Every structure is written in C-alpha cells, then in structure tokens.
PDB file of C-alpha atoms in Angstrom:
ATOM      1  CA  GLY W 423      -0.107   0.003  -0.470  1.00 67.00           C
ATOM      2  CA  GLN W 424       0.768   3.004  -0.085  1.00 71.00           C
ATOM      3  CA  GLN W 425       3.661   5.207   2.249  1.00 86.00           C
ATOM      4  CA  VAL W 426       4.099   8.139   3.393  1.00 93.00           C
ATOM      5  CA  MET W 427       7.686   9.146   4.940  1.00 95.00           C
ATOM      6  CA  GLN W 428       8.686  11.822   7.140  1.00 97.00           C
ATOM      7  CA  ILE W 429      11.700  12.972   8.212  1.00 97.00           C
ATOM      8  CA  PRO W 430      12.947  13.563  10.837  1.00 97.00           C
ATOM      9  CA  GLN W 431      11.219  12.517  13.469  1.00 96.00           C
ATOM     10  CA  TYR W 432      12.377  14.560  16.095  1.00 96.00           C
ATOM     11  CA  GLN W 433      13.797  18.598  15.794  1.00 97.00           C
ATOM     12  CA  HIS W 434      14.957  20.291  18.585  1.00 97.00           C
ATOM     13  CA  VAL W 435      15.841  24.782  17.111  1.00 97.00           C
ATOM     14  CA  GLN W 436      17.089  27.206  18.983  1.00 97.00           C
ATOM     15  CA  GLU W 437      13.738  29.469  19.165  1.00 97.00           C
ATOM     16  CA  GLY W 438      14.745  32.518  16.098  1.00 97.00           C
ATOM     17  CA  GLU W 439      16.326  29.269  14.205  1.00 98.00           C
ATOM     18  CA  ASP W 440      14.470  28.125  11.033  1.00 98.00           C
ATOM     19  CA  PHE W 441      13.251  24.715  10.415  1.00 98.00           C
ATOM     20  CA  THR W 442      12.045  21.966   8.158  1.00 98.00           C
ATOM     21  CA  THR W 443      10.488  19.186   7.653  1.00 98.00           C
ATOM     22  CA  TYR W 444      10.257  16.585   4.653  1.00 98.00           C
ATOM     23  CA  CYS W 445       7.973  13.881   3.427  1.00 98.00           C
ATOM     24  CA  ASN W 446       8.096  11.498   0.935  1.00 97.00           C
ATOM     25  CA  SER W 447       5.630   9.151  -0.713  1.00 95.00           C
ATOM     26  CA  SER W 448       6.153   5.788  -2.769  1.00 90.00           C
ATOM     27  CA  THR W 449       3.773   6.792  -5.136  1.00 91.00           C
ATOM     28  CA  THR W 450       2.820   9.609  -6.921  1.00 94.00           C
ATOM     29  CA  LEU W 451       0.378  12.216  -5.296  1.00 93.00           C
ATOM     30  CA  SER W 452      -2.721  13.974  -6.627  1.00 92.00           C
ATOM     31  CA  ASN W 453      -2.354  15.875  -3.966  1.00 92.00           C
ATOM     32  CA  ILE W 454      -0.703  16.527  -0.517  1.00 95.00           C
ATOM     33  CA  GLN W 455      -2.088  18.187   2.444  1.00 96.00           C
ATOM     34  CA  TRP W 456      -0.491  19.810   5.457  1.00 98.00           C
ATOM     35  CA  TYR W 457      -1.812  19.582   9.540  1.00 98.00           C
ATOM     36  CA  LYS W 458      -0.213  20.491  12.645  1.00 98.00           C
ATOM     37  CA  GLN W 459      -0.691  19.065  16.125  1.00 98.00           C
ATOM     38  CA  ARG W 460      -0.293  21.472  19.224  1.00 97.00           C
ATOM     39  CA  PRO W 461       0.951  19.401  22.785  1.00 95.00           C
ATOM     40  CA  GLY W 462      -2.685  18.274  23.846  1.00 94.00           C
ATOM     41  CA  GLY W 463      -4.038  18.999  20.695  1.00 97.00           C
ATOM     42  CA  HIS W 464      -5.996  17.638  17.656  1.00 98.00           C
ATOM     43  CA  PRO W 465      -4.606  18.191  14.503  1.00 98.00           C
ATOM     44  CA  VAL W 466      -5.407  20.913  12.301  1.00 98.00           C
ATOM     45  CA  PHE W 467      -5.272  21.730   8.487  1.00 97.00           C
ATOM     46  CA  LEU W 468      -3.013  24.502   6.891  1.00 98.00           C
ATOM     47  CA  ILE W 469      -2.602  23.988   3.561  1.00 97.00           C
ATOM     48  CA  GLN W 470      -2.925  21.837   0.825  1.00 96.00           C
ATOM     49  CA  LEU W 471      -0.923  21.825  -2.713  1.00 96.00           C
ATOM     50  CA  VAL W 472      -1.910  19.876  -5.565  1.00 94.00           C
ATOM     51  CA  LYS W 473       0.230  21.328  -8.664  1.00 96.00           C
ATOM     52  CA  SER W 474       3.893  19.938  -9.374  1.00 97.00           C
ATOM     53  CA  GLY W 475       6.019  22.041  -8.304  1.00 98.00           C
ATOM     54  CA  GLU W 476       3.431  24.586  -5.960  1.00 98.00           C
ATOM     55  CA  VAL W 477       5.354  26.292  -4.096  1.00 98.00           C
ATOM     56  CA  LYS W 478       2.431  28.124  -0.813  1.00 98.00           C
ATOM     57  CA  LYS W 479       3.465  30.685   2.025  1.00 98.00           C
ATOM     58  CA  GLN W 480       1.675  31.612   5.510  1.00 97.00           C
ATOM     59  CA  LYS W 481       3.271  33.814   7.216  1.00 97.00           C
ATOM     60  CA  ARG W 482       6.923  32.422   7.695  1.00 98.00           C
ATOM     61  CA  LEU W 483       5.396  28.660   6.389  1.00 98.00           C
ATOM     62  CA  THR W 484       6.687  27.715   3.264  1.00 98.00           C
ATOM     63  CA  PHE W 485       5.160  24.403   0.986  1.00 98.00           C
ATOM     64  CA  GLN W 486       6.661  22.824  -1.747  1.00 98.00           C
ATOM     65  CA  PHE W 487       5.729  20.106  -3.987  1.00 98.00           C
ATOM     66  CA  GLY W 488       7.781  18.625  -5.587  1.00 97.00           C
ATOM     67  CA  GLU W 489       8.564  18.497  -9.544  1.00 97.00           C
ATOM     68  CA  ALA W 490       7.613  14.980  -9.348  1.00 96.00           C
ATOM     69  CA  LYS W 491       4.707  15.409  -6.816  1.00 96.00           C
ATOM     70  CA  LYS W 492       6.226  12.183  -4.679  1.00 96.00           C
ATOM     71  CA  ASN W 493       7.849  15.007  -2.010  1.00 97.00           C
ATOM     72  CA  SER W 494       6.994  17.665   0.178  1.00 98.00           C
ATOM     73  CA  SER W 495       8.795  20.389   2.617  1.00 98.00           C
ATOM     74  CA  LEU W 496       7.258  22.234   5.275  1.00 98.00           C
ATOM     75  CA  HIS W 497       9.837  25.042   6.144  1.00 98.00           C
ATOM     76  CA  ILE W 498       9.565  27.264   9.011  1.00 98.00           C
ATOM     77  CA  THR W 499      11.526  30.690   9.211  1.00 98.00           C
ATOM     78  CA  ALA W 500      12.604  31.899  12.185  1.00 98.00           C
ATOM     79  CA  THR W 501      10.537  29.556  14.478  1.00 98.00           C
ATOM     80  CA  GLN W 502       9.310  30.618  17.484  1.00 97.00           C
ATOM     81  CA  THR W 503       7.571  29.454  20.624  1.00 96.00           C
ATOM     82  CA  THR W 504       3.867  29.411  18.856  1.00 96.00           C
ATOM     83  CA  ASP W 505       5.489  26.640  16.341  1.00 98.00           C
ATOM     84  CA  VAL W 506       5.886  24.297  18.907  1.00 98.00           C
ATOM     85  CA  GLY W 507       4.198  21.174  18.240  1.00 97.00           C
ATOM     86  CA  THR W 508       3.763  18.336  15.598  1.00 97.00           C
ATOM     87  CA  TYR W 509       3.280  18.802  11.900  1.00 98.00           C
ATOM     88  CA  PHE W 510       1.713  16.055  10.071  1.00 97.00           C
ATOM     89  CA  CYS W 511       1.858  15.515   6.249  1.00 97.00           C
ATOM     90  CA  ALA W 512      -0.903  13.467   4.473  1.00 95.00           C
ATOM     91  CA  GLY W 513      -0.985  12.527   0.426  1.00 92.00           C
ATOM     92  CA  ARG W 514      -3.580  10.641  -1.850  1.00 87.00           C
ATOM     93  CA  ARG W 515      -2.419   8.209  -4.116  1.00 83.00           C
ATOM     94  CA  SER W 516      -2.825  10.096  -8.035  1.00 81.00           C
ATOM     95  CA  GLY W 517      -5.245   8.256  -9.531  1.00 75.00           C
ATOM     96  CA  GLY W 518      -7.091   6.679  -6.278  1.00 66.00           C
ATOM     97  CA  GLY W 519      -9.921   6.672  -6.595  1.00 62.00           C
ATOM     98  CA  ALA W 520     -12.246   5.895  -3.839  1.00 64.00           C
ATOM     99  CA  ASP W 521      -8.980   6.039  -1.248  1.00 72.00           C
ATOM    100  CA  GLY W 522      -8.685   8.727   1.366  1.00 81.00           C
ATOM    101  CA  LEU W 523      -5.382  10.362   3.026  1.00 87.00           C
ATOM    102  CA  THR W 524      -2.187   8.366   4.095  1.00 90.00           C
ATOM    103  CA  PHE W 525      -1.483  10.279   7.411  1.00 93.00           C
ATOM    104  CA  GLY W 526       3.015  11.078   7.715  1.00 94.00           C
ATOM    105  CA  LYS W 527       3.695   9.803  11.295  1.00 95.00           C
ATOM    106  CA  GLY W 528       4.820  13.227  11.852  1.00 96.00           C
ATOM    107  CA  THR W 529       7.705  15.740  12.875  1.00 97.00           C
ATOM    108  CA  HIS W 530       7.921  16.410  16.247  1.00 97.00           C
ATOM    109  CA  LEU W 531       9.680  20.353  16.969  1.00 98.00           C
ATOM    110  CA  ILE W 532      10.500  21.438  20.039  1.00 97.00           C
ATOM    111  CA  ILE W 533      11.913  25.130  20.823  1.00 96.00           C
ATOM    112  CA  GLN W 534      14.776  25.802  22.856  1.00 90.00           C
ATOM    113  CA  PRO W 535      14.126  29.495  24.383  1.00 82.00           C
TER     114      PRO W 535
ATOM    115  CA  ASN D1379     -21.636  26.635  14.037  1.00 64.00           C
ATOM    116  CA  ALA D1380     -19.591  23.187  16.429  1.00 78.00           C
ATOM    117  CA  GLY D1381     -17.259  21.482  13.748  1.00 96.00           C
ATOM    118  CA  VAL D1382     -16.801  17.845  15.134  1.00 98.00           C
ATOM    119  CA  THR D1383     -18.286  17.328  18.860  1.00 98.00           C
ATOM    120  CA  GLN D1384     -16.182  13.754  20.322  1.00 98.00           C
ATOM    121  CA  THR D1385     -17.574  12.472  23.662  1.00 98.00           C
ATOM    122  CA  PRO D1386     -15.969  11.959  26.307  1.00 98.00           C
ATOM    123  CA  LYS D1387     -12.764  13.459  26.400  1.00 98.00           C
ATOM    124  CA  PHE D1388     -11.291  11.371  28.898  1.00 98.00           C
ATOM    125  CA  GLN D1389     -12.342   7.651  29.932  1.00 97.00           C
ATOM    126  CA  VAL D1390     -10.742   5.092  31.590  1.00 98.00           C
ATOM    127  CA  LEU D1391     -12.130   1.268  31.192  1.00 98.00           C
ATOM    128  CA  LYS D1392     -11.230  -1.835  32.951  1.00 98.00           C
ATOM    129  CA  THR D1393     -10.432  -5.369  30.518  1.00 98.00           C
ATOM    130  CA  GLY D1394     -13.193  -6.187  29.002  1.00 98.00           C
ATOM    131  CA  GLN D1395     -15.843  -3.733  29.399  1.00 98.00           C
ATOM    132  CA  SER D1396     -17.652  -2.346  26.180  1.00 97.00           C
ATOM    133  CA  MET D1397     -17.836   1.032  25.761  1.00 97.00           C
ATOM    134  CA  THR D1398     -18.888   3.956  22.512  1.00 98.00           C
ATOM    135  CA  LEU D1399     -17.076   7.121  21.556  1.00 98.00           C
ATOM    136  CA  GLN D1400     -19.522   9.471  20.139  1.00 98.00           C
ATOM    137  CA  CYS D1401     -18.308  11.324  17.106  1.00 98.00           C
ATOM    138  CA  ALA D1402     -21.141  14.033  15.426  1.00 98.00           C
ATOM    139  CA  GLN D1403     -20.708  16.958  12.603  1.00 98.00           C
ATOM    140  CA  ASP D1404     -23.004  19.382  11.750  1.00 96.00           C
ATOM    141  CA  MET D1405     -21.234  20.308   8.845  1.00 95.00           C
ATOM    142  CA  ASN D1406     -22.273  18.121   6.898  1.00 95.00           C
ATOM    143  CA  HIS D1407     -19.875  16.013   5.459  1.00 96.00           C
ATOM    144  CA  GLU D1408     -20.065  12.682   4.040  1.00 95.00           C
ATOM    145  CA  TYR D1409     -16.774  11.179   4.884  1.00 95.00           C
ATOM    146  CA  MET D1410     -16.261  10.293   8.133  1.00 96.00           C
ATOM    147  CA  SER D1411     -13.576   8.588   9.831  1.00 96.00           C
ATOM    148  CA  TRP D1412     -11.888   6.993  12.727  1.00 97.00           C
ATOM    149  CA  TYR D1413      -7.815   7.422  13.900  1.00 96.00           C
ATOM    150  CA  ARG D1414      -5.847   6.052  16.466  1.00 96.00           C
ATOM    151  CA  GLN D1415      -2.506   8.342  17.966  1.00 96.00           C
ATOM    152  CA  ASP D1416       0.110   6.165  19.784  1.00 94.00           C
ATOM    153  CA  PRO D1417       3.318   7.711  20.977  1.00 87.00           C
ATOM    154  CA  GLY D1418       5.710   7.192  17.588  1.00 83.00           C
ATOM    155  CA  MET D1419       2.925   5.826  15.628  1.00 86.00           C
ATOM    156  CA  GLY D1420       1.243   8.158  13.952  1.00 89.00           C
ATOM    157  CA  LEU D1421      -2.286   8.690  13.055  1.00 93.00           C
ATOM    158  CA  ARG D1422      -3.753   5.370  12.603  1.00 93.00           C
ATOM    159  CA  LEU D1423      -6.688   4.609  10.298  1.00 92.00           C
ATOM    160  CA  ILE D1424      -9.803   2.745  12.318  1.00 95.00           C
ATOM    161  CA  HIS D1425     -12.710   2.499   9.927  1.00 95.00           C
ATOM    162  CA  TYR D1426     -14.066   5.191   7.717  1.00 94.00           C
ATOM    163  CA  SER D1427     -17.517   5.972   6.110  1.00 95.00           C
ATOM    164  CA  VAL D1428     -18.016   7.602   2.692  1.00 94.00           C
ATOM    165  CA  GLY D1429     -21.894   8.387   3.765  1.00 95.00           C
ATOM    166  CA  ALA D1430     -24.448   6.830   5.564  1.00 96.00           C
ATOM    167  CA  GLY D1431     -25.103   3.690   5.530  1.00 96.00           C
ATOM    168  CA  ILE D1432     -21.401   2.675   4.473  1.00 95.00           C
ATOM    169  CA  THR D1433     -18.559   2.056   6.340  1.00 96.00           C
ATOM    170  CA  ASP D1434     -15.415   0.172   5.722  1.00 93.00           C
ATOM    171  CA  GLN D1435     -12.176  -1.006   7.386  1.00 93.00           C
ATOM    172  CA  GLY D1436      -8.467   1.139   7.678  1.00 91.00           C
ATOM    173  CA  GLU D1437      -5.265  -0.134   8.595  1.00 90.00           C
ATOM    174  CA  VAL D1438      -6.288  -1.309  12.276  1.00 94.00           C
ATOM    175  CA  PRO D1439      -9.917  -2.497  12.500  1.00 96.00           C
ATOM    176  CA  ASN D1440      -9.576  -5.644  14.891  1.00 96.00           C
ATOM    177  CA  GLY D1441     -11.768  -4.949  18.087  1.00 97.00           C
ATOM    178  CA  TYR D1442     -13.890  -1.718  16.495  1.00 98.00           C
ATOM    179  CA  ASN D1443     -17.418  -1.851  15.393  1.00 97.00           C
ATOM    180  CA  VAL D1444     -18.547   1.603  13.409  1.00 98.00           C
ATOM    181  CA  SER D1445     -21.968   2.147  12.060  1.00 97.00           C
ATOM    182  CA  ARG D1446     -23.360   5.309  10.019  1.00 98.00           C
ATOM    183  CA  SER D1447     -27.258   5.739  10.424  1.00 97.00           C
ATOM    184  CA  THR D1448     -26.997   9.054   9.871  1.00 97.00           C
ATOM    185  CA  THR D1449     -24.507  10.947   8.151  1.00 97.00           C
ATOM    186  CA  GLU D1450     -24.053  13.146  11.307  1.00 98.00           C
ATOM    187  CA  ASP D1451     -23.037  10.770  13.859  1.00 98.00           C
ATOM    188  CA  PHE D1452     -20.432   8.237  13.743  1.00 98.00           C
ATOM    189  CA  PRO D1453     -19.730   6.328  16.427  1.00 98.00           C
ATOM    190  CA  LEU D1454     -17.211   3.729  17.614  1.00 98.00           C
ATOM    191  CA  ARG D1455     -17.652   0.927  19.493  1.00 98.00           C
ATOM    192  CA  LEU D1456     -14.943  -1.207  21.575  1.00 97.00           C
ATOM    193  CA  LEU D1457     -16.303  -4.449  21.923  1.00 93.00           C
ATOM    194  CA  SER D1458     -13.976  -6.162  24.541  1.00 97.00           C
ATOM    195  CA  ALA D1459     -11.446  -3.860  26.187  1.00 97.00           C
ATOM    196  CA  ALA D1460      -7.936  -4.705  25.750  1.00 98.00           C
ATOM    197  CA  PRO D1461      -4.408  -2.609  27.372  1.00 97.00           C
ATOM    198  CA  SER D1462      -3.482  -2.164  24.077  1.00 97.00           C
ATOM    199  CA  GLN D1463      -6.207  -0.060  22.791  1.00 98.00           C
ATOM    200  CA  THR D1464      -5.044   2.180  25.182  1.00 98.00           C
ATOM    201  CA  SER D1465      -4.461   5.595  22.814  1.00 98.00           C
ATOM    202  CA  VAL D1466      -5.689   8.939  21.626  1.00 98.00           C
ATOM    203  CA  TYR D1467      -8.879   8.322  19.257  1.00 98.00           C
ATOM    204  CA  PHE D1468      -9.752  10.981  16.754  1.00 98.00           C
ATOM    205  CA  CYS D1469     -12.616  11.765  14.818  1.00 98.00           C
ATOM    206  CA  ALA D1470     -12.250  13.302  11.583  1.00 97.00           C
ATOM    207  CA  SER D1471     -14.763  14.523   8.578  1.00 96.00           C
ATOM    208  CA  SER D1472     -14.206  16.196   5.526  1.00 94.00           C
ATOM    209  CA  TYR D1473     -17.072  16.836   2.123  1.00 92.00           C
ATOM    210  CA  ASP D1474     -15.407  13.585   0.800  1.00 86.00           C
ATOM    211  CA  ILE D1475     -12.761  11.248   1.231  1.00 84.00           C
ATOM    212  CA  ARG D1476     -10.611  13.194  -1.310  1.00 82.00           C
ATOM    213  CA  GLY D1477     -10.478  15.851   1.723  1.00 82.00           C
ATOM    214  CA  VAL D1478     -10.534  18.637  -1.221  1.00 80.00           C
ATOM    215  CA  ASN D1479     -10.495  21.228   1.945  1.00 86.00           C
ATOM    216  CA  GLY D1480      -9.073  19.672   4.679  1.00 94.00           C
ATOM    217  CA  TYR D1481      -9.823  16.909   7.168  1.00 95.00           C
ATOM    218  CA  THR D1482     -11.656  18.731  10.158  1.00 97.00           C
ATOM    219  CA  PHE D1483     -10.481  16.736  13.311  1.00 98.00           C
ATOM    220  CA  GLY D1484     -12.347  16.760  16.919  1.00 98.00           C
ATOM    221  CA  SER D1485     -10.961  17.171  19.591  1.00 98.00           C
ATOM    222  CA  GLY D1486     -10.107  14.240  20.829  1.00 98.00           C
ATOM    223  CA  THR D1487     -11.178  11.142  23.688  1.00 98.00           C
ATOM    224  CA  ARG D1488      -7.952   9.907  25.704  1.00 98.00           C
ATOM    225  CA  LEU D1489      -9.095   6.091  26.571  1.00 98.00           C
ATOM    226  CA  THR D1490      -6.709   4.273  29.140  1.00 98.00           C
ATOM    227  CA  VAL D1491      -7.723   0.654  29.518  1.00 98.00           C
ATOM    228  CA  VAL D1492      -6.800  -0.889  33.156  1.00 98.00           C
TER     229      VAL D1492
END
C-alpha cells in the first residue's frame, strides 16, 4: 500500500532558527496536505498543494510540492515558541479513486528558548 | 458551528468492558473516519465511512465496530477493551474522502484501559 515517510521524527531548534520537515511518498500523489497538532491538541489543517512544483506561503511557513509529486516540504523561518507541535503531511495516491489520505508519522518540533 | 464533537474527552475502562466513543459533525460532511494516535506511530486509520449506511475498514480495525445511520453521527464501539487499546482517538470528517478542504478533527478521546 501507499506509504508516506516523514523526516526527521524530532527536531530541536533554538528560538529564531529555521526548521524544515520533509515528506516522501512511495507513489505519485494527486495532492498533499499539511496539518499541525499542538501538544495535547488535535490536528488542524494548514494547507493543500495540488500542482507539480507548487509553492505556497503562510506568513513564516513555506510549503513546497515536488516536481514529480512524490515529495513535499514545510519550512518555517525564524521559529517562535508558538510553532511548537507536531507537523503531519498527508497525501492521496494519484488515481486513487476511493482512497483517502495517508498520513505520515509527523515531525515533532521542539523549541529551546 | 460546532464542527466535530467527540465525547467523552477522557475515559478509563477495565479490561473486558465495552464502550462507545461518540462523534458528531454539523457540517453536512459525507466522509467521516476514526484514527488512533500512539507515540511514534502517527495517525492510524481504524474505520471510515463515505456516507450514511456505508462503512469500511482502515489499517487497524480489529476490536472496533462502527455504524453510520445518519450523516451527522459516526460512533466507534470497543467490544471488549484491552490494554493495547489505550490510546488517543480522533474522529475526522470532510466533504468527501479526498479531503479537498482538509479533514476537520475533533478534540479527541483519551482512553486508558487497565
């Protein structure tokens, strides 16, 4: 079945440093979504990417979808304590018909003041 | 607009007991699903439904039953609780299975089986 791998599993950064998490799929994706889960909270939808090579920005967050539509990244510039949490990618297999989203295991962002 | 409502928020069960986790959404979403989240394992799909009267198994369905008699409700039943079912359970819904505008998650049920 489809697999979505995320790296790293954990990332410690100093406040103000940049952070990047990577998502790789075993199959070509029709779209990829990103979610954020604060400690003790629930996943919250951030964004969806659909087009090959697409780049979207939300303030300090930059999301990219690879040219081959098999990988994606989330980059946070100048991290703040409010960025703490787990970031999940979720992808849907291209031509997947009735398939739903497959979630990666997430990257835990830990910020040291 | 409440979104996705899960009850209870916390529950402690004894091994062998049964219970139902409730999930309701008021967004007229056709797709609903249940996930469990364990440390280091991410979100694993238990069961899902693409509409009233239709359910299907996900990645980890054993020990759980679901039904979808209405568009709004999607309860998850634990038939005979086991310590391995200690987890955080999330219900999620979306307009359709593709999640075009993202999945909306409930706040979760934290279940401990002793």
